[in-house]
């Protein structure tokens, strides 16, 4: 393992008590916002059931038939609520991004997918059973009369679309799709929601005109769809037009790795923190329908910005041949892999492969005293040392220690380090003597990153000190 510092390894500074207090107050505020969001999520589901019960639903448990039907209605209400919450979480609302980060919002979004589907399937099945018991026909035969009701064919189609979306999101299935193909299927969830709404308003008396339930549900739909339209459509269009980004240079820096420079207007006013990412769309005939979540690899100036792209698929490979002058639209910035997540004045940063790109911008933007930051750069081969020279220079200028670890992992043990460094006895403790008092920023491919996270947790680092950015979709 090679070491680079501004001179030698600087003596670590004692913790600045005032700075620690400031970081802790900021973290506490963000934690409270996160807790409030979680409470709001569960409260929305509880409110859906409570409004039904308070509006006469509680009196509908007098027979087995009515009980089954009422449970089916409640399952549908909660399942629909979960779908709308998922849309809100995927809308990239700045308040949610600042509180829990884009990665966690999408993780919660994904975790609600199967419960929502099961609830909606249960909704349909229980209503078929309940209605069948009431009319004296079997549940399967009840499908015909149900489809004859106003707006019910749309509801069945919406449920089918939702099944397709959830199945496509299963890990084993998702890996069979390109990101673009999977994303196209995922857009069907908006169609499913639109198809479900009419039957809620027209079938039965649950959401009758003038009731609190009807007002509540219309408000939920307006919030969810309004958030999508505002933050996934209007805001990106306005931002892209305002900043006028165009490709100004495309440079290959290694096999399959390209830097893309942009020109634009007032780019500092994007409000980017080092480590954050944007969703990029490049307006050429081959690439306009692809969107790419990519981190800045340097902090923007007023008139220029830069990303670094590794060709990991057909879509990203095409970016290496973008013509100069290509128009670019953006969404963002997003993510908490930035100073906003810090809880301490000390930093420990570990990055591998193309994962150095947000780290390079994070290090450039971060504030820390000389001796309070340590960086470890990891690569399997010397050809994978993208931007290491720039990171060395920033570390030297700011008084950070910078370690470089090149080599393949050992075959005999599950380690994220190189075999040579494992044999030499290198550990987290030897590389990061202030680890317990540091925020730990990790970025790289998911299998490697899982090993680093496990090592960091084993060292006793608390979850709120660990900030990870995974390079997958």
Short mmCIF file of C-alpha atoms in Angstrom, two decimals, residues 57-459:
data_model
loop_
_atom_site.label_atom_id
_atom_site.label_comp_id
_atom_site.label_asym_id
_atom_site.label_seq_id
_atom_site.Cartn_x
_atom_site.Cartn_y
_atom_site.Cartn_z
CA UNK A 57 -67.32 0.56 7.98
CA UNK A 58 -67.10 -0.47 11.64
CA UNK A 59 -70.77 -1.49 11.53
CA UNK A 60 -70.22 -3.81 8.57
CA UNK A 61 -68.68 -6.68 10.54
CA UNK A 62 -72.01 -8.21 11.56
CA UNK A 63 -71.83 -11.29 9.33
CA UNK A 64 -69.14 -13.41 7.73
CA UNK A 65 -70.04 -12.09 4.28
CA UNK A 66 -69.82 -8.45 5.33
CA UNK A 67 -66.65 -9.10 7.35
CA UNK A 68 -64.86 -10.63 4.35
CA UNK A 69 -66.02 -7.79 2.10
CA UNK A 70 -64.98 -5.12 4.62
CA UNK A 71 -61.54 -6.65 5.11
CA UNK A 72 -61.18 -6.69 1.32
CA UNK A 73 -62.07 -3.00 1.16
CA UNK A 74 -59.53 -2.15 3.89
CA UNK A 75 -56.85 -4.17 2.09
CA UNK A 76 -57.53 -2.21 -1.09
CA UNK A 77 -57.41 1.14 0.69
CA UNK A 78 -54.10 0.40 2.44
CA UNK A 79 -52.61 -1.14 -0.72
CA UNK A 80 -53.56 1.92 -2.76
CA UNK A 81 -52.13 4.17 -0.05
CA UNK A 82 -48.83 2.27 -0.28
CA UNK A 83 -48.78 2.76 -4.06
CA UNK A 84 -49.26 6.51 -3.66
CA UNK A 85 -46.55 6.63 -0.98
CA UNK A 86 -44.25 4.82 -3.41
CA UNK A 87 -44.92 7.48 -6.03
CA UNK A 88 -44.10 10.23 -3.53
CA UNK A 89 -40.85 8.49 -2.57
CA UNK A 90 -39.89 8.16 -6.26
CA UNK A 91 -40.75 11.78 -7.04
CA UNK A 92 -37.32 13.04 -5.88
CA UNK A 93 -38.85 15.69 -3.64
CA UNK A 94 -36.01 17.86 -2.24
CA UNK A 95 -37.40 17.70 1.32
CA UNK A 96 -37.33 13.90 1.30
CA UNK A 97 -33.92 13.77 -0.38
CA UNK A 98 -32.47 16.11 2.26
CA UNK A 99 -33.97 14.08 5.10
CA UNK A 100 -33.21 10.49 4.13
CA UNK A 101 -31.34 10.63 0.81
CA UNK A 102 -32.34 9.29 -2.59
CA UNK A 103 -30.95 5.78 -1.97
CA UNK A 104 -32.95 5.25 1.21
CA UNK A 105 -36.10 6.73 -0.34
CA UNK A 106 -35.83 4.29 -3.24
CA UNK A 107 -35.06 1.41 -0.83
CA UNK A 108 -38.29 2.14 1.06
CA UNK A 109 -40.10 2.55 -2.27
CA UNK A 110 -38.95 -0.92 -3.33
CA UNK A 111 -39.79 -2.47 0.06
CA UNK A 112 -43.43 -1.36 -0.29
CA UNK A 113 -43.89 -2.89 -3.74
CA UNK A 114 -44.66 -6.47 -2.76
CA UNK A 115 -46.82 -5.60 0.31
CA UNK A 116 -48.85 -3.21 -1.87
CA UNK A 117 -49.33 -5.91 -4.52
CA UNK A 118 -50.32 -8.54 -1.95
CA UNK A 119 -52.85 -6.16 -0.39
CA UNK A 120 -54.39 -5.33 -3.77
CA UNK A 121 -54.52 -8.99 -4.78
CA UNK A 122 -56.13 -9.71 -1.42
CA UNK A 123 -58.53 -6.83 -2.05
CA UNK A 124 -59.71 -8.37 -5.31
CA UNK A 125 -59.86 -11.94 -3.98
CA UNK A 126 -61.74 -11.05 -0.79
CA UNK A 127 -64.29 -8.94 -2.67
CA UNK A 128 -64.91 -11.79 -5.12
CA UNK A 129 -65.45 -14.17 -2.19
CA UNK A 130 -67.62 -11.69 -0.27
CA UNK A 131 -69.77 -10.74 -3.25
CA UNK A 132 -70.03 -14.39 -4.28
CA UNK A 133 -71.26 -15.38 -0.82
CA UNK A 134 -73.81 -12.55 -0.90
CA UNK A 135 -75.21 -13.57 -4.32
CA UNK A 136 -74.82 -17.31 -3.94
CA UNK A 137 -72.40 -17.85 -6.83
CA UNK A 138 -68.78 -19.00 -6.75
CA UNK A 139 -66.04 -16.32 -6.62
CA UNK A 140 -64.71 -17.08 -10.11
CA UNK A 141 -68.15 -16.64 -11.65
CA UNK A 142 -68.42 -13.33 -9.79
CA UNK A 143 -65.72 -11.87 -12.07
CA UNK A 144 -68.23 -11.45 -14.91
CA UNK A 145 -70.74 -9.31 -12.99
CA UNK A 146 -67.87 -7.36 -11.43
CA UNK A 147 -66.44 -6.50 -14.85
CA UNK A 148 -69.85 -5.18 -15.84
CA UNK A 149 -69.64 -2.50 -13.14
CA UNK A 150 -68.52 1.02 -14.20
CA UNK A 151 -64.74 1.44 -14.44
CA UNK A 152 -63.98 -2.10 -13.20
CA UNK A 153 -62.30 -3.25 -16.46
CA UNK A 154 -59.82 -0.39 -16.00
CA UNK A 155 -59.20 -1.51 -12.41
CA UNK A 156 -58.44 -5.08 -13.55
CA UNK A 157 -56.05 -3.78 -16.22
CA UNK A 158 -54.38 -1.54 -13.62
CA UNK A 159 -53.85 -4.51 -11.30
CA UNK A 160 -52.33 -6.50 -14.16
CA UNK A 161 -49.93 -3.66 -14.96
CA UNK A 162 -48.95 -3.42 -11.31
CA UNK A 163 -48.19 -7.15 -11.22
CA UNK A 164 -45.90 -6.70 -14.24
CA UNK A 165 -44.10 -3.78 -12.56
CA UNK A 166 -43.53 -5.64 -9.29
CA UNK A 167 -42.32 -8.80 -11.04
CA UNK A 168 -39.89 -6.74 -13.15
CA UNK A 169 -38.49 -5.23 -9.94
CA UNK A 170 -37.57 -8.57 -8.37
CA UNK A 171 -33.78 -8.79 -8.23
CA UNK A 172 -33.56 -12.03 -10.21
CA UNK A 173 -35.80 -10.59 -12.94
CA UNK A 174 -34.40 -7.05 -12.94
CA UNK A 175 -30.92 -8.33 -13.77
CA UNK A 176 -32.24 -9.66 -17.09
CA UNK A 177 -33.20 -6.16 -18.24
CA UNK A 178 -31.12 -3.20 -19.25
CA UNK A 179 -31.73 -0.19 -17.04
CA UNK A 180 -33.62 1.48 -19.86
CA UNK A 181 -35.88 -1.54 -20.46
CA UNK A 182 -36.63 -1.95 -16.77
CA UNK A 183 -37.35 1.77 -16.41
CA UNK A 184 -39.77 1.66 -19.34
CA UNK A 185 -41.73 -1.15 -17.67
CA UNK A 186 -41.65 0.72 -14.38
CA UNK A 187 -43.39 3.70 -15.98
CA UNK A 188 -46.47 1.48 -16.27
CA UNK A 189 -47.02 2.06 -12.54
CA UNK A 190 -48.28 5.56 -13.39
CA UNK A 191 -50.77 4.06 -15.85
CA UNK A 192 -51.84 1.52 -13.20
CA UNK A 193 -52.56 4.30 -10.70
CA UNK A 194 -54.53 6.29 -13.28
CA UNK A 195 -56.60 3.20 -14.18
CA UNK A 196 -57.36 2.43 -10.52
CA UNK A 197 -58.74 5.83 -9.55
CA UNK A 198 -62.07 5.82 -11.47
CA UNK A 199 -63.41 2.65 -9.81
CA UNK A 200 -62.60 4.04 -6.37
CA UNK A 201 -64.84 7.01 -7.04
CA UNK A 202 -67.66 5.31 -8.95
CA UNK A 203 -68.12 1.82 -7.48
CA UNK A 204 -69.94 1.44 -4.16
CA UNK A 205 -70.37 4.07 -1.47
CA UNK A 206 -66.95 3.97 0.18
CA UNK A 207 -65.82 7.22 -1.47
CA UNK A 208 -69.21 8.84 -1.92
CA UNK A 209 -69.53 12.50 -2.88
CA UNK A 210 -69.02 14.89 0.00
CA UNK A 211 -67.45 12.37 2.39
CA UNK A 212 -64.20 12.92 4.29
CA UNK A 213 -62.84 9.77 2.66
CA UNK A 214 -63.36 11.13 -0.85
CA UNK A 215 -61.63 14.42 0.05
CA UNK A 216 -58.75 12.53 1.71
CA UNK A 217 -58.17 10.24 -1.26
CA UNK A 218 -58.41 12.95 -3.87
CA UNK A 219 -55.87 14.94 -1.82
CA UNK A 220 -53.52 11.92 -1.73
CA UNK A 221 -53.74 11.49 -5.50
CA UNK A 222 -53.15 15.20 -6.07
CA UNK A 223 -50.09 15.16 -3.76
CA UNK A 224 -48.58 12.04 -5.34
CA UNK A 225 -49.20 12.90 -8.98
CA UNK A 226 -48.49 16.59 -8.35
CA UNK A 227 -45.10 15.67 -6.87
CA UNK A 228 -44.27 13.54 -9.92
CA UNK A 229 -45.27 16.28 -12.36
CA UNK A 230 -43.49 19.03 -10.40
CA UNK A 231 -40.21 17.35 -9.48
CA UNK A 232 -39.81 14.80 -12.29
CA UNK A 233 -41.03 17.00 -15.16
CA UNK A 234 -41.46 20.74 -14.58
CA UNK A 235 -38.45 21.38 -12.32
CA UNK A 236 -35.96 19.46 -14.53
CA UNK A 237 -37.22 21.23 -17.67
CA UNK A 238 -36.90 24.66 -16.03
CA UNK A 239 -33.44 23.86 -14.62
CA UNK A 240 -32.18 22.48 -17.93
CA UNK A 241 -33.38 25.50 -19.89
CA UNK A 242 -31.97 27.90 -17.31
CA UNK A 243 -28.47 26.41 -17.24
CA UNK A 244 -28.18 25.52 -20.94
CA UNK A 245 -25.82 22.57 -20.59
CA UNK A 246 -24.00 21.30 -23.66
CA UNK A 247 -21.20 18.79 -24.14
CA UNK A 248 -17.95 20.71 -24.60
CA UNK A 249 -15.41 17.86 -24.62
CA UNK A 250 -15.30 14.06 -24.48
CA UNK A 251 -11.98 12.50 -23.46
CA UNK A 252 -11.05 8.84 -23.01
CA UNK A 253 -8.88 8.52 -19.87
CA UNK A 254 -8.69 4.70 -19.77
CA UNK A 255 -10.13 1.77 -21.73
CA UNK A 256 -13.90 2.10 -21.42
CA UNK A 257 -13.69 5.20 -19.20
CA UNK A 258 -14.50 8.70 -20.46
CA UNK A 259 -14.71 12.17 -18.98
CA UNK A 260 -17.42 14.43 -20.36
CA UNK A 261 -17.04 18.17 -19.93
CA UNK A 262 -20.02 20.51 -20.09
CA UNK A 263 -20.43 24.20 -20.69
CA UNK A 264 -23.37 26.08 -19.24
CA UNK A 265 -24.67 29.11 -17.38
CA UNK A 266 -24.60 29.82 -13.63
CA UNK A 267 -23.78 26.20 -12.81
CA UNK A 268 -22.75 26.99 -9.24
CA UNK A 269 -26.37 28.00 -8.66
CA UNK A 270 -27.37 24.37 -9.08
CA UNK A 271 -26.57 24.12 -5.36
CA UNK A 272 -24.47 20.98 -5.74
CA UNK A 273 -22.57 19.46 -2.82
CA UNK A 274 -19.53 17.34 -3.59
CA UNK A 275 -20.54 13.68 -3.91
CA UNK A 276 -24.06 14.26 -5.23
CA UNK A 277 -25.37 13.01 -8.56
CA UNK A 278 -27.68 14.14 -11.34
CA UNK A 279 -29.90 12.28 -13.77
CA UNK A 280 -28.48 13.13 -17.21
CA UNK A 281 -30.17 12.92 -20.60
CA UNK A 282 -28.20 13.52 -23.79
CA UNK A 283 -30.22 14.71 -26.75
CA UNK A 284 -28.88 12.75 -29.70
CA UNK A 285 -30.76 10.32 -31.92
CA UNK A 286 -29.25 7.31 -30.14
CA UNK A 287 -29.23 8.50 -26.54
CA UNK A 288 -32.23 10.80 -25.96
CA UNK A 289 -34.37 8.03 -24.46
CA UNK A 290 -31.68 6.92 -21.97
CA UNK A 291 -31.35 8.61 -18.58
CA UNK A 292 -28.12 8.16 -16.63
CA UNK A 293 -27.65 8.62 -12.85
CA UNK A 294 -24.07 9.91 -12.70
CA UNK A 295 -22.09 11.80 -10.07
CA UNK A 296 -20.04 14.89 -10.79
CA UNK A 297 -16.34 14.05 -10.75
CA UNK A 298 -15.39 17.66 -9.96
CA UNK A 299 -17.18 20.60 -8.42
CA UNK A 300 -18.77 22.80 -11.09
CA UNK A 301 -17.60 26.30 -11.87
CA UNK A 302 -20.00 28.98 -13.07
CA UNK A 303 -19.60 27.85 -16.68
CA UNK A 304 -18.34 24.25 -16.62
CA UNK A 305 -18.99 20.85 -15.07
CA UNK A 306 -17.62 17.33 -15.49
CA UNK A 307 -18.68 13.72 -15.11
CA UNK A 308 -16.69 10.53 -15.59
CA UNK A 309 -18.39 7.51 -17.14
CA UNK A 310 -17.38 3.87 -17.30
CA UNK A 311 -18.94 1.80 -20.09
CA UNK A 312 -20.89 -0.80 -18.12
CA UNK A 313 -23.62 -1.37 -20.69
CA UNK A 314 -24.84 -0.33 -24.11
CA UNK A 315 -26.29 2.97 -22.87
CA UNK A 316 -23.20 4.15 -20.99
CA UNK A 317 -20.89 2.94 -23.79
CA UNK A 318 -22.62 5.31 -26.24
CA UNK A 319 -21.68 8.30 -24.08
CA UNK A 320 -18.05 7.95 -25.11
CA UNK A 321 -18.95 9.01 -28.65
CA UNK A 322 -21.18 12.00 -27.87
CA UNK A 323 -20.58 14.85 -30.31
CA UNK A 324 -19.44 18.19 -28.94
CA UNK A 325 -22.38 20.57 -28.75
CA UNK A 326 -24.92 17.92 -27.69
CA UNK A 327 -27.71 19.44 -25.61
CA UNK A 328 -28.05 18.00 -22.11
CA UNK A 329 -30.96 18.00 -19.67
CA UNK A 330 -30.60 17.26 -15.97
CA UNK A 331 -32.52 16.34 -12.85
CA UNK A 332 -30.92 17.01 -9.49
CA UNK A 333 -28.71 17.28 -7.58
CA UNK A 334 -29.63 14.27 -5.46
CA UNK A 335 -28.18 12.18 -2.67
CA UNK A 336 -26.77 12.40 0.84
CA UNK A 337 -23.30 11.19 -0.11
CA UNK A 338 -22.10 14.68 0.76
CA UNK A 339 -21.25 17.06 3.58
CA UNK A 340 -24.96 17.13 4.51
CA UNK A 341 -24.60 13.63 5.98
CA UNK A 342 -21.61 14.40 8.19
CA UNK A 343 -21.72 13.87 11.94
CA UNK A 344 -18.05 14.59 12.71
CA UNK A 345 -15.24 16.92 11.60
CA UNK A 346 -13.09 13.85 10.78
CA UNK A 347 -13.36 11.92 7.51
CA UNK A 348 -12.45 8.39 6.44
CA UNK A 349 -12.98 7.78 2.71
CA UNK A 350 -12.64 4.47 0.86
CA UNK A 351 -13.36 4.21 -2.87
CA UNK A 352 -12.77 1.66 -5.61
CA UNK A 353 -12.87 1.70 -9.40
CA UNK A 354 -15.22 4.26 -10.92
CA UNK A 355 -16.46 4.89 -7.37
CA UNK A 356 -13.70 7.49 -7.04
CA UNK A 357 -15.74 9.95 -9.12
CA UNK A 358 -18.06 11.24 -6.35
CA UNK A 359 -15.23 10.92 -3.85
CA UNK A 360 -13.06 13.25 -5.90
CA UNK A 361 -15.81 15.94 -5.80
CA UNK A 362 -16.59 15.20 -2.14
CA UNK A 363 -12.96 15.68 -1.14
CA UNK A 364 -12.71 18.89 -3.16
CA UNK A 365 -15.81 20.35 -1.47
CA UNK A 366 -15.36 19.03 2.08
CA UNK A 367 -14.16 21.20 4.95
CA UNK A 368 -11.69 19.64 7.38
CA UNK A 369 -8.55 20.55 9.29
CA UNK A 370 -5.16 19.22 8.14
CA UNK A 371 -4.76 15.70 9.50
CA UNK A 372 -8.51 15.13 9.90
CA UNK A 373 -9.13 13.23 6.66
CA UNK A 374 -7.78 9.93 5.35
CA UNK A 375 -8.48 8.51 1.89
CA UNK A 376 -7.88 4.96 0.69
CA UNK A 377 -8.09 4.40 -3.07
CA UNK A 378 -8.60 0.81 -4.24
CA UNK A 379 -8.06 -0.77 -7.66
CA UNK A 380 -7.44 -4.27 -8.96
CA UNK A 381 -5.01 -3.12 -11.67
CA UNK A 382 -3.01 0.05 -12.41
CA UNK A 383 -5.34 0.71 -15.37
CA UNK A 384 -8.24 1.39 -12.95
CA UNK A 385 -6.66 4.36 -11.16
CA UNK A 386 -8.99 6.98 -12.65
CA UNK A 387 -8.47 10.51 -11.26
CA UNK A 388 -6.04 9.28 -8.61
CA UNK A 389 -3.57 11.99 -9.56
CA UNK A 390 -6.23 14.66 -8.96
CA UNK A 391 -7.19 13.14 -5.61
CA UNK A 392 -3.54 13.04 -4.56
CA UNK A 393 -3.19 16.72 -5.41
CA UNK A 394 -6.33 17.71 -3.47
CA UNK A 395 -5.25 15.60 -0.48
CA UNK A 396 -1.82 17.22 -0.47
CA UNK A 397 -3.28 20.72 -0.72
CA UNK A 398 -5.74 20.14 2.13
CA UNK A 399 -3.52 18.10 4.43
CA UNK A 400 -5.21 14.71 4.07
CA UNK A 401 -3.49 11.33 4.12
CA UNK A 402 -3.99 9.34 0.93
CA UNK A 403 -3.34 5.60 0.65
CA UNK A 404 -3.35 3.61 -2.58
CA UNK A 405 -4.03 -0.11 -2.69
CA UNK A 406 -3.64 -1.94 -6.02
CA UNK A 407 -4.04 -5.66 -6.52
CA UNK A 408 -6.58 -8.45 -6.62
CA UNK A 409 -8.37 -9.65 -3.52
CA UNK A 410 -7.17 -12.86 -1.84
CA UNK A 411 -8.86 -16.00 -3.12
CA UNK A 412 -8.88 -17.70 0.28
CA UNK A 413 -10.65 -15.04 2.38
CA UNK A 414 -13.52 -12.60 1.93
CA UNK A 415 -11.55 -9.37 2.05
CA UNK A 416 -11.96 -6.08 0.23
CA UNK A 417 -8.20 -5.40 0.44
CA UNK A 418 -5.52 -6.61 -1.92
CA UNK A 419 -3.97 -10.00 -1.21
CA UNK A 420 -0.55 -8.40 -0.70
CA UNK A 421 -1.85 -5.95 1.91
CA UNK A 422 -3.78 -8.66 3.72
CA UNK A 423 -0.56 -10.68 3.93
CA UNK A 424 1.26 -7.61 5.30
CA UNK A 425 -1.31 -7.27 8.08
CA UNK A 426 -2.96 -4.05 6.87
CA UNK A 427 -6.29 -3.44 8.64
CA UNK A 428 -8.82 -0.66 8.94
CA UNK A 429 -7.23 0.31 12.25
CA UNK A 430 -3.76 0.69 10.75
CA UNK A 431 -5.01 2.74 7.80
CA UNK A 432 -7.55 4.81 9.75
CA UNK A 433 -6.39 5.43 13.33
CA UNK A 434 -9.26 7.92 13.91
CA UNK A 435 -11.94 5.64 12.47
CA UNK A 436 -14.14 5.63 15.59
CA UNK A 437 -14.43 9.43 15.51
CA UNK A 438 -14.88 9.74 11.74
CA UNK A 439 -17.64 9.79 9.18
CA UNK A 440 -16.93 6.89 6.85
CA UNK A 441 -17.70 7.50 3.16
CA UNK A 442 -17.64 4.39 0.94
CA UNK A 443 -18.14 4.14 -2.81
CA UNK A 444 -17.65 1.35 -5.30
CA UNK A 445 -19.19 -1.79 -6.84
CA UNK A 446 -21.80 -3.42 -4.60
CA UNK A 447 -20.07 -6.81 -3.92
CA UNK A 448 -16.85 -5.05 -2.90
CA UNK A 449 -18.73 -2.40 -0.94
CA UNK A 450 -20.63 -5.03 1.04
CA UNK A 451 -17.29 -6.38 2.28
CA UNK A 452 -16.06 -2.92 3.27
CA UNK A 453 -19.28 -2.14 5.12
CA UNK A 454 -19.08 -5.42 7.02
CA UNK A 455 -15.50 -4.63 8.04
CA UNK A 456 -16.47 -1.12 9.15
CA UNK A 457 -19.41 -2.41 11.20
CA UNK A 458 -17.21 -5.06 12.79
CA UNK A 459 -14.88 -2.23 13.86
#
